[in-house]
mmCIF file of C-alpha atoms in Angstrom:
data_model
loop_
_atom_site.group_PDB
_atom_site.id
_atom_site.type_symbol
_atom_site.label_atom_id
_atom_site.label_comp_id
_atom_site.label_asym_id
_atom_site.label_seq_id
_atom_site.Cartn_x
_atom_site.Cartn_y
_atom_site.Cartn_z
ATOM 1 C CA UNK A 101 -16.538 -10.230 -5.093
ATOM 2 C CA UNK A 102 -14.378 -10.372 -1.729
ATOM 3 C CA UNK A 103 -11.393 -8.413 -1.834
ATOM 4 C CA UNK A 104 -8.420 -9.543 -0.491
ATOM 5 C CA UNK A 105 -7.647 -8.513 3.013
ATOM 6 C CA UNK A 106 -4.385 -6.342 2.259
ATOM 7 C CA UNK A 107 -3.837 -2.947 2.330
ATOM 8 C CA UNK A 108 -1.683 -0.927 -0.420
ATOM 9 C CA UNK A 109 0.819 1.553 -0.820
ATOM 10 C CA UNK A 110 0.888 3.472 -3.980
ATOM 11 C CA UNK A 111 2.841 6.038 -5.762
ATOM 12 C CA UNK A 112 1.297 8.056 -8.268
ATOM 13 C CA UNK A 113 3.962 10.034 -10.911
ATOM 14 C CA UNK A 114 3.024 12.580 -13.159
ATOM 15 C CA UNK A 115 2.521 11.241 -16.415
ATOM 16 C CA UNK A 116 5.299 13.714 -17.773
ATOM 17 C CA UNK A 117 8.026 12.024 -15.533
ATOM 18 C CA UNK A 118 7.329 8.508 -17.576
ATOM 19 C CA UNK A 119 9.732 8.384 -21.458
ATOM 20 C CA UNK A 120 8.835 7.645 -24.256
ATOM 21 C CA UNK A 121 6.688 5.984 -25.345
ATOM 22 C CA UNK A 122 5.666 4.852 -22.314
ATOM 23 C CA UNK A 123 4.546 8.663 -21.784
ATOM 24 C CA UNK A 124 2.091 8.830 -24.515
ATOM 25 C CA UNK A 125 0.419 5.637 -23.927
ATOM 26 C CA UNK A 126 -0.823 6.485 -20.421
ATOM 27 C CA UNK A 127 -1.671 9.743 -21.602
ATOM 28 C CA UNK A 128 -3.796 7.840 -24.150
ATOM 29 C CA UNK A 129 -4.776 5.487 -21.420
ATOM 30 C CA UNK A 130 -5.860 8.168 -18.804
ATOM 31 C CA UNK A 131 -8.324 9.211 -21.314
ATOM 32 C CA UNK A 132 -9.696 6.008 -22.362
ATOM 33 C CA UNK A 133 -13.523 4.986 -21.500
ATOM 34 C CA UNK A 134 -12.503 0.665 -21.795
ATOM 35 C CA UNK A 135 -9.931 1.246 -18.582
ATOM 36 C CA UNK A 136 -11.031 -0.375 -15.061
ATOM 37 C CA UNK A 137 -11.674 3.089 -13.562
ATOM 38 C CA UNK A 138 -10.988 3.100 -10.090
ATOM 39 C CA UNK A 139 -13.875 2.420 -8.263
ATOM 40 C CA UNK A 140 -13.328 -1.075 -9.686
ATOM 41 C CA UNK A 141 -9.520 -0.961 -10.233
ATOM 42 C CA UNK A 142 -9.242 -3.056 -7.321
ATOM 43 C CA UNK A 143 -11.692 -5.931 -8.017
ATOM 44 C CA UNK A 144 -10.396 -6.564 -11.611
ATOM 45 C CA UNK A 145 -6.867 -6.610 -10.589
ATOM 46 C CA UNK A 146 -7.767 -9.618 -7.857
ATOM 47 C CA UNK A 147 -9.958 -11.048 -10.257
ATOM 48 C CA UNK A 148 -7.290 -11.446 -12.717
ATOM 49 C CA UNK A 149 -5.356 -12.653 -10.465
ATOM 50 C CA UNK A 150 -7.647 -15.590 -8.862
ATOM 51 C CA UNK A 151 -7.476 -16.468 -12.232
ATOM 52 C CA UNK A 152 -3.876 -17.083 -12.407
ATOM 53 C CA UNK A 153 -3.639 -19.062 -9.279
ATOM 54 C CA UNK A 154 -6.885 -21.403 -10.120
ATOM 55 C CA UNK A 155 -4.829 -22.477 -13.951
ATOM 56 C CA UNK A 156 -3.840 -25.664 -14.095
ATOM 57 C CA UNK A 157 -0.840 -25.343 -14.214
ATOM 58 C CA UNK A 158 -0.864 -22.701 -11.481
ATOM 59 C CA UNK A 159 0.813 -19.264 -12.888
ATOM 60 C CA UNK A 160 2.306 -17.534 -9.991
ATOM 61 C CA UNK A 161 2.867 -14.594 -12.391
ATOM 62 C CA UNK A 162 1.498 -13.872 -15.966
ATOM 63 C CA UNK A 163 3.295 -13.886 -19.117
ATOM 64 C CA UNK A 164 3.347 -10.019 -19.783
ATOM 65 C CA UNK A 165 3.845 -6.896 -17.689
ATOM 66 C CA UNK A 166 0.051 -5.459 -16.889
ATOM 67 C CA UNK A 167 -0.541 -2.640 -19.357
ATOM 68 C CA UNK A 168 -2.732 -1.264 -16.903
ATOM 69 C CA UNK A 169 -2.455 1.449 -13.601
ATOM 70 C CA UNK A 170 -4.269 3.796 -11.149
ATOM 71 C CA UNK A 171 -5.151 7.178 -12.351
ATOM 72 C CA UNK A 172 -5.721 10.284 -10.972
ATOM 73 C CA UNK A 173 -6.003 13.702 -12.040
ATOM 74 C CA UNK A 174 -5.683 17.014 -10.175
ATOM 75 C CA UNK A 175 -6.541 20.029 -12.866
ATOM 76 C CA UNK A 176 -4.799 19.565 -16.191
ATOM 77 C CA UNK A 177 -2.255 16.813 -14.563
ATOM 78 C CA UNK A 178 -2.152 13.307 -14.861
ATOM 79 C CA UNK A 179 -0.750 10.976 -12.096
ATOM 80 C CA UNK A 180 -0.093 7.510 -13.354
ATOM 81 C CA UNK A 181 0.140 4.262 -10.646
ATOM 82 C CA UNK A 182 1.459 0.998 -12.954
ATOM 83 C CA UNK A 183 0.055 -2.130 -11.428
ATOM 84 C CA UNK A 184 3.196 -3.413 -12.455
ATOM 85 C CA UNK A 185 1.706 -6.968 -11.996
ATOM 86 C CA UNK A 186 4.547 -9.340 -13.607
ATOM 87 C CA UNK A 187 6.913 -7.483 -11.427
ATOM 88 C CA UNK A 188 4.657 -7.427 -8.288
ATOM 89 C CA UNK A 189 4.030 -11.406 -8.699
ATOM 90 C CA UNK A 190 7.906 -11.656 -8.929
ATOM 91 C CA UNK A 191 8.679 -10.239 -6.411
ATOM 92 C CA UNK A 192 5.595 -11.893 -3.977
ATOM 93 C CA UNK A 193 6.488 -15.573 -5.480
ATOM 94 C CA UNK A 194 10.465 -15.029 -4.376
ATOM 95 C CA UNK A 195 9.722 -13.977 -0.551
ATOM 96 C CA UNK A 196 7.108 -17.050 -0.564
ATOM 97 C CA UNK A 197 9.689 -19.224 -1.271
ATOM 98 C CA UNK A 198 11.933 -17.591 1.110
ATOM 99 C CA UNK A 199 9.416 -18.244 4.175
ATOM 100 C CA UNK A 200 8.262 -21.593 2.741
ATOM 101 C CA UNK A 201 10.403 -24.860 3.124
ATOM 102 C CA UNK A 202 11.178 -26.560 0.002
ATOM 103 C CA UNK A 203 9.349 -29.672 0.158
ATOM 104 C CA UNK A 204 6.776 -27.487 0.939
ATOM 105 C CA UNK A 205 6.648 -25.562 -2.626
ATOM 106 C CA UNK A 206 5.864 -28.696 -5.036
ATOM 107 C CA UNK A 207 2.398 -28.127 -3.516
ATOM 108 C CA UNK A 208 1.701 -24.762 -4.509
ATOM 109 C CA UNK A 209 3.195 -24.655 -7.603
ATOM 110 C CA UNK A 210 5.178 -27.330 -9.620
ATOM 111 C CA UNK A 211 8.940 -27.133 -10.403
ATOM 112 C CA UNK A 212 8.861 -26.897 -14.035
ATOM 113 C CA UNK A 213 6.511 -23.501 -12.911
ATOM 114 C CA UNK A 214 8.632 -22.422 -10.416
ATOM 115 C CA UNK A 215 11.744 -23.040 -12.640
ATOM 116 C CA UNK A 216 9.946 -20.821 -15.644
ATOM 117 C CA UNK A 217 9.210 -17.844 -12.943
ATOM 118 C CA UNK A 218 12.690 -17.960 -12.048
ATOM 119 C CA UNK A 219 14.267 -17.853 -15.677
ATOM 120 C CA UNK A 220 11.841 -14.977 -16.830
ATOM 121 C CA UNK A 221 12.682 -12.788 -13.567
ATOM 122 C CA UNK A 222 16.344 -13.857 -14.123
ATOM 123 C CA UNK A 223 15.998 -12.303 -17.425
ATOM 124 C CA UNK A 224 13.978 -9.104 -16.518
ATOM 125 C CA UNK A 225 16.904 -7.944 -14.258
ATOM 126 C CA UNK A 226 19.801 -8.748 -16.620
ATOM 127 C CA UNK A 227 18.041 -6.610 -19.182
ATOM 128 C CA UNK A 228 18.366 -3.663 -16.506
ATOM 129 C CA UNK A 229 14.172 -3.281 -16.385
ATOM 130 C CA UNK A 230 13.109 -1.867 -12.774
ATOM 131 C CA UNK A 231 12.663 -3.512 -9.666
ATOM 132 C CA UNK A 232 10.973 -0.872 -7.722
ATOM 133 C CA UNK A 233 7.437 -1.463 -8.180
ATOM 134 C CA UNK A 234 4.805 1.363 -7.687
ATOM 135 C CA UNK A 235 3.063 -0.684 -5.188
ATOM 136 C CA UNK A 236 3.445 -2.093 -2.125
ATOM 137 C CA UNK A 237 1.014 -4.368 -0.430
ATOM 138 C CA UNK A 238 0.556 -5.567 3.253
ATOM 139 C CA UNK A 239 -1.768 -8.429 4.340
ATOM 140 C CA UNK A 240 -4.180 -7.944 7.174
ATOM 141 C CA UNK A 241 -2.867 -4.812 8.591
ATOM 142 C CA UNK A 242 -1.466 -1.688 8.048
ATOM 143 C CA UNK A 243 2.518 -1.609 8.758
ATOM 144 C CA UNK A 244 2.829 1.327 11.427
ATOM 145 C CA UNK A 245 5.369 2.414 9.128
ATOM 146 C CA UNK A 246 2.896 3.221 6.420
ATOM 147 C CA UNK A 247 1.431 5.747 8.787
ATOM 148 C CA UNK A 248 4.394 8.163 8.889
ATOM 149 C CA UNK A 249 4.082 9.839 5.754
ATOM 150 C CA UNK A 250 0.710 11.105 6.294
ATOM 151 C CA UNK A 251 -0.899 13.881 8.135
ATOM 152 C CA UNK A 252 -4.613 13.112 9.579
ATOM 153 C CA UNK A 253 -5.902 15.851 7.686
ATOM 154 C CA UNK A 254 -5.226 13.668 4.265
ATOM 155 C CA UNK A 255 -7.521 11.536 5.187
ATOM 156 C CA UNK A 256 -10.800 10.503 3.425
ATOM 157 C CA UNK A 257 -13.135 8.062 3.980
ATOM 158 C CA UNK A 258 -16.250 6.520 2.441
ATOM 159 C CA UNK A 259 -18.456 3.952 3.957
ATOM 160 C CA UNK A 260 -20.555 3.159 1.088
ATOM 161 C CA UNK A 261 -23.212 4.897 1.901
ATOM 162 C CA UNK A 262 -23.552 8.300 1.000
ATOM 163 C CA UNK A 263 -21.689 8.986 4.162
ATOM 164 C CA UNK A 264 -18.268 10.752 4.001
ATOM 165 C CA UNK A 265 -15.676 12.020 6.144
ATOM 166 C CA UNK A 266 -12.948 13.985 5.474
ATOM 167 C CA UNK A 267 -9.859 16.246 5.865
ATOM 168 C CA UNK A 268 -9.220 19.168 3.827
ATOM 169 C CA UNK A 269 -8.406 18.410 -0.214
ATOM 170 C CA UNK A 270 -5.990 16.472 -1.036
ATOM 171 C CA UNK A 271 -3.586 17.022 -4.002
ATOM 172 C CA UNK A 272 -5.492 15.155 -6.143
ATOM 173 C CA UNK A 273 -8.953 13.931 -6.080
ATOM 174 C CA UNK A 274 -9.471 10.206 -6.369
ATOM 175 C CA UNK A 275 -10.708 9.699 -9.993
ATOM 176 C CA UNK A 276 -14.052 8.378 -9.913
ATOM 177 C CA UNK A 277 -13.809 7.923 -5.978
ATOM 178 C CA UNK A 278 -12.639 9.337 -2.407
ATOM 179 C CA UNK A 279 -14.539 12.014 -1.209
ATOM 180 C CA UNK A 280 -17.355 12.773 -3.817
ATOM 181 C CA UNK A 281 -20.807 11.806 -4.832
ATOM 182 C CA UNK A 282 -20.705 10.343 -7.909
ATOM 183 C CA UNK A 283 -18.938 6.792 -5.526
ATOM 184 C CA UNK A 284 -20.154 7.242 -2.495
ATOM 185 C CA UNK A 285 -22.923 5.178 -2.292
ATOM 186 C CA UNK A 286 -21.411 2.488 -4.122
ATOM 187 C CA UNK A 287 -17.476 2.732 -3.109
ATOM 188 C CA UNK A 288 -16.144 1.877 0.644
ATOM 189 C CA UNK A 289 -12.643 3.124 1.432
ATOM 190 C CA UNK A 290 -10.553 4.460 3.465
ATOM 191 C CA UNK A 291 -7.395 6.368 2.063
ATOM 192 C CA UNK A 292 -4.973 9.256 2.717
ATOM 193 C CA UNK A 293 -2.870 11.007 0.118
ATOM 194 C CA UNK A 294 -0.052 13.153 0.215
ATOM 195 C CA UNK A 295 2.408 15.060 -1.815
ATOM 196 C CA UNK A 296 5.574 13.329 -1.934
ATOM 197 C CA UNK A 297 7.480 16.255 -0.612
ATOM 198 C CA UNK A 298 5.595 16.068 2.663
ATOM 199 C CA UNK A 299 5.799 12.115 2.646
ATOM 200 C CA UNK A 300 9.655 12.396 1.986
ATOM 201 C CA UNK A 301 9.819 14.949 4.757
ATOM 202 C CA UNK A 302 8.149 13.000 7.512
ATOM 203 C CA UNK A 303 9.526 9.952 6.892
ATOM 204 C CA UNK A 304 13.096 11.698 6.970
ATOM 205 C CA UNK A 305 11.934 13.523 10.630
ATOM 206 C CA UNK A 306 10.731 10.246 11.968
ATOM 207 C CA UNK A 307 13.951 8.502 11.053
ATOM 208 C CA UNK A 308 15.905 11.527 12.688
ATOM 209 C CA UNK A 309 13.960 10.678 16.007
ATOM 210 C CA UNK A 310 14.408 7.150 15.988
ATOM 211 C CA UNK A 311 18.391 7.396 15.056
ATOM 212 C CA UNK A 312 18.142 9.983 18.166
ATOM 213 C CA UNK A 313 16.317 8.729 20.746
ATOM 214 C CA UNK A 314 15.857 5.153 20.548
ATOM 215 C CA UNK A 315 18.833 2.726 21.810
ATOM 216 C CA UNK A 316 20.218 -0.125 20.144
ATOM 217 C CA UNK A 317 18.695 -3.543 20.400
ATOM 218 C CA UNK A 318 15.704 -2.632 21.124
ATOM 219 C CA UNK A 319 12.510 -3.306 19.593
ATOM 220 C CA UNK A 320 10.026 -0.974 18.617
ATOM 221 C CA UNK A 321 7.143 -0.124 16.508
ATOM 222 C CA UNK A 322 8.735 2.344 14.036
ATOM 223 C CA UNK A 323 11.988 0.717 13.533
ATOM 224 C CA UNK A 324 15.135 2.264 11.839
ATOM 225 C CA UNK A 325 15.319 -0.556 9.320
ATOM 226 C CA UNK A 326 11.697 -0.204 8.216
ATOM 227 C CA UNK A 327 11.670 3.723 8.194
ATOM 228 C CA UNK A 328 15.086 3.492 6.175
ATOM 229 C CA UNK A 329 13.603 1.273 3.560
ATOM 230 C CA UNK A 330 10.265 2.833 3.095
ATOM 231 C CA UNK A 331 12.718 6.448 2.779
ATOM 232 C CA UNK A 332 14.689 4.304 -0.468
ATOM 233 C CA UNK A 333 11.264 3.107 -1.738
ATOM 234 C CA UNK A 334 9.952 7.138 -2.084
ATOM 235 C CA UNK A 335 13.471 8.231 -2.801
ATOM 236 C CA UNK A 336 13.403 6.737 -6.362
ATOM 237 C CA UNK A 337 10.034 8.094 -7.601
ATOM 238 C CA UNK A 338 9.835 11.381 -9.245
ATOM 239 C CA UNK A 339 9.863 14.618 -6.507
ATOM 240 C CA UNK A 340 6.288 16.106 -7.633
ATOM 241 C CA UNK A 341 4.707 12.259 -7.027
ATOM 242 C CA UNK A 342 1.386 11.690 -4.622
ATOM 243 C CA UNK A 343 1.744 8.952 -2.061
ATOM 244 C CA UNK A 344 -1.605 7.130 -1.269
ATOM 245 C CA UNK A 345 -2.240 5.004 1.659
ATOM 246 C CA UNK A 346 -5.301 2.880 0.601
ATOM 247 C CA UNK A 347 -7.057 0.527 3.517
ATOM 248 C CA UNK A 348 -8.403 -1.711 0.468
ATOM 249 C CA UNK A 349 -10.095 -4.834 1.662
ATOM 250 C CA UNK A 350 -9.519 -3.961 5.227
ATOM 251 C CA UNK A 351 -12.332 -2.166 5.512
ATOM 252 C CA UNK A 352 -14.596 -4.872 5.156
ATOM 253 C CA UNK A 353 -13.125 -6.460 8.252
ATOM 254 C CA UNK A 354 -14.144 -3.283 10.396
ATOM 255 C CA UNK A 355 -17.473 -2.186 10.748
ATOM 256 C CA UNK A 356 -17.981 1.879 10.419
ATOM 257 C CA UNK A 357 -17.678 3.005 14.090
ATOM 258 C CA UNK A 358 -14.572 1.659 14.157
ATOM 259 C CA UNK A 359 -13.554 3.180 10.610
ATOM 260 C CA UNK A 360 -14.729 6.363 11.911
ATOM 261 C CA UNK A 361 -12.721 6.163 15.036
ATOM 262 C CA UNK A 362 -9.400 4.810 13.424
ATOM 263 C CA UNK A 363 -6.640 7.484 14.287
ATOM 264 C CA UNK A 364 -3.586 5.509 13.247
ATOM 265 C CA UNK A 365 -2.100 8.420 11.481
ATOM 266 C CA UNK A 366 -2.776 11.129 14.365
ATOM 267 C CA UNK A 367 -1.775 8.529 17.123
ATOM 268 C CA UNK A 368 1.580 7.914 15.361
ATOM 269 C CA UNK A 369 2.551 11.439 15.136
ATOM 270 C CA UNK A 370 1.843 12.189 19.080
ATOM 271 C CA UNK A 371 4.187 8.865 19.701
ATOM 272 C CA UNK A 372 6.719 10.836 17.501
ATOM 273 C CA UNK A 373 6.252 13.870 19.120
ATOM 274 C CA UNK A 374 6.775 12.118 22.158
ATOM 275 C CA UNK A 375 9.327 10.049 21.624
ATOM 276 C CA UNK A 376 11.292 13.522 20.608
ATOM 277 C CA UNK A 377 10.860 14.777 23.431
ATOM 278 C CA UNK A 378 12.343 12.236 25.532
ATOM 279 C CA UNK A 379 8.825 10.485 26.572
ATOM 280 C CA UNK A 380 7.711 7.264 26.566
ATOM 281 C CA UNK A 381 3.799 5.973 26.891
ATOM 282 C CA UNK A 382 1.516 3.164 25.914
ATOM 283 C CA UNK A 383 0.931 4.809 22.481
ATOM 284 C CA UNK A 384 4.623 3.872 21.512
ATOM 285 C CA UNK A 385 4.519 0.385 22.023
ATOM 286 C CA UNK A 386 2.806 -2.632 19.971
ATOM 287 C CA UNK A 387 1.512 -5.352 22.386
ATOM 288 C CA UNK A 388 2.776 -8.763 20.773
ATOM 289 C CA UNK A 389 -0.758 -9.739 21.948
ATOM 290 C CA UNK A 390 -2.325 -7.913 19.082
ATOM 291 C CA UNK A 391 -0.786 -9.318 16.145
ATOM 292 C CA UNK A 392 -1.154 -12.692 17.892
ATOM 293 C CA UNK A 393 -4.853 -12.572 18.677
ATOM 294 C CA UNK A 394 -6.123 -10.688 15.451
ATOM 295 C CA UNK A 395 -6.823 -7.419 16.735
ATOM 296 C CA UNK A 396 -6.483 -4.085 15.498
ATOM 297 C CA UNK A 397 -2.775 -2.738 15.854
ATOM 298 C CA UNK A 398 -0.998 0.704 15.618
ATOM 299 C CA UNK A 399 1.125 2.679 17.493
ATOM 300 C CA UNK A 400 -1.496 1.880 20.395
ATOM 301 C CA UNK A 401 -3.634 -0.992 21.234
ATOM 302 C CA UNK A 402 -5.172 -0.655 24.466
ATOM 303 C CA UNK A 403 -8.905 -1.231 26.035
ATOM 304 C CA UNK A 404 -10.937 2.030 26.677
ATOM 305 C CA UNK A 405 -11.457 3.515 30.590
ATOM 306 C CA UNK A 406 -14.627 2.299 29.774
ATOM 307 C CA UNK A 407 -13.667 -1.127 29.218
ATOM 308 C CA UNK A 408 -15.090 -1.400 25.615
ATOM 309 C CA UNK A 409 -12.752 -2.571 22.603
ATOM 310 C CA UNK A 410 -9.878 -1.179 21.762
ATOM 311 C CA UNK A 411 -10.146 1.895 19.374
ATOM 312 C CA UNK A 412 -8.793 0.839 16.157
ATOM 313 C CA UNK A 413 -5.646 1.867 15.040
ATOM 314 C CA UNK A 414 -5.165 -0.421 12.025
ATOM 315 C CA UNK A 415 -6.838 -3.404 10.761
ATOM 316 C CA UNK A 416 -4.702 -6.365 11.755
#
């Protein structure tokens, strides 16, 4: 199956920061042999969701709240990701219609659907259930944003075939993937994890630079009003949560020089640096030519001395 060219933004909480009963059933479900493990966590959820969209009628979200999540496990601790798909769909369907004209929407979806979706959202938030969902997702590229919270040594990356590079451990082991044998010949991804406290504490340094040394008006990669609302987003998740940046179907679009050479992370933290210190450079800037013409985007995007491509900084 092709995965969907998005990449994702996870939080993982330890199972102890979830009540009752919601507490004991992902304990339970951490320890079941039926769940998608996460090698194929990915493919399931987009399968169930091709599913959805291919009903007729369309159903731009399902009926019930996904009882399933992303798992990992770091000694005798359980992190729990929900997929959290009812409210993930809810959220998607309201910012298409936001960015879609109205006479436009009949043809995706009709209005007695789009009426439904609307009531059972409606009623979600007047029964005071969450709307911060443990996921985030981006469409063909990485927000530079996403970058922040990481440090270059977090990374780890698979290409499928036995072949692995990586930093030093991360908190917690992919289950069943990342940086191991038992997926690597099999699995193809790119990810970086971190614990929240570090995540929390970069994004909160980053913001401090920006709020310092960046004027008003003017337009940047890292902008105040993303690096505030990413800062909410991991300020209402448990302190002792992981943080996962996750390339997902991205890294089907790039073939594995590039994946090898991708220094998003690293290149974002020298433009920090930088930018503290009162410098600017081409690593700071986003050409508007890359996010027009397809190519790979990060804090840089700029042709080698040698006149080859552009080293990838993100899939765009």
């Amino acid at each position: 199956m092709v995965l969907p060219y998005a990449a994702y933004l996870r939080v993982y909480e330890p199972v102890t920061a979830f009540p009752e009963p919601a507490r004991t059933l992902w304990t339970a479900y951490a320890e079941s042999r039926r769940r998608p493990k996460r090698v194929r966590a990915l493919e399931v959820e987009h399968q169930e969701a091709l599913q959805r969209l291919v009903a007729d009628p369309p159903e731009p979200a399902p009926e019930l709240e996904s009882q399933d999540a992303y798992v990992r496990k770091s000694g005798d601790t359980i992190y729990i990701c929900p997929w959290g798909t009812r409210l993930r769909s809810w959220l998607a369907y309201e910012r298409f219609r936001e960015r879609t004209p109205a006479r436009l929407v009949p043809m995706f979806a009709p209005p007695a659907v789009t009426e439904r979706v609307e009531r059972d959202y409606e009623r979600w938030k007047r029964a005071g259930r969450t709307l911060r969902p443990h996921i985030l997702t981006s469409t063909w590229h990485v927000p530079p944003t996403w970058f922040v919270p990481f440090a270059p040594a977090e990374r780890c990356l698979l290409l499928g075939d036995g072949a692995t590079d990586k930093g030093r451990s991360a908190p917690a082991a992919p289950e069943h993937a990342g940086c191991g044998p038992r997926t690597a010949a099999t699995a193809r991804t790119l990810i970086y994890v971190t614990a929240m406290a570090e995540a929390r504490r970069r994004v909160e340094g980053a913001l401090r630079i920006v709020r310092t040394r960046v004027g008003g008006g003017e337009t940047v990669t890292l902008g105040e009003g993303r690096l505030e609302e990413l800062g909410r987003w991991l300020s209402e998740f448990h302190p002792r949560s992981l943080v996962e940046l996750d390339y997902g179907g991205l890294v089907h679009l790039l073939d594995d020089r590039w994946l090898r050479a991708d220094a998003s992370v690293a290149e974002t933290a020298v433009a920090l640096a930088a930018l503290e210190r009162g410098r600017r450079s081409w690593r700071w800037r986003c050409p508007r030519a890359c996010s027009t013409a397809g190519a790979p985007c990060g804090p840089s995007s700029r042709r080698t001395d040698r006149g080859g491509p552009p080293r990838p900084r993100s899939a765009r």
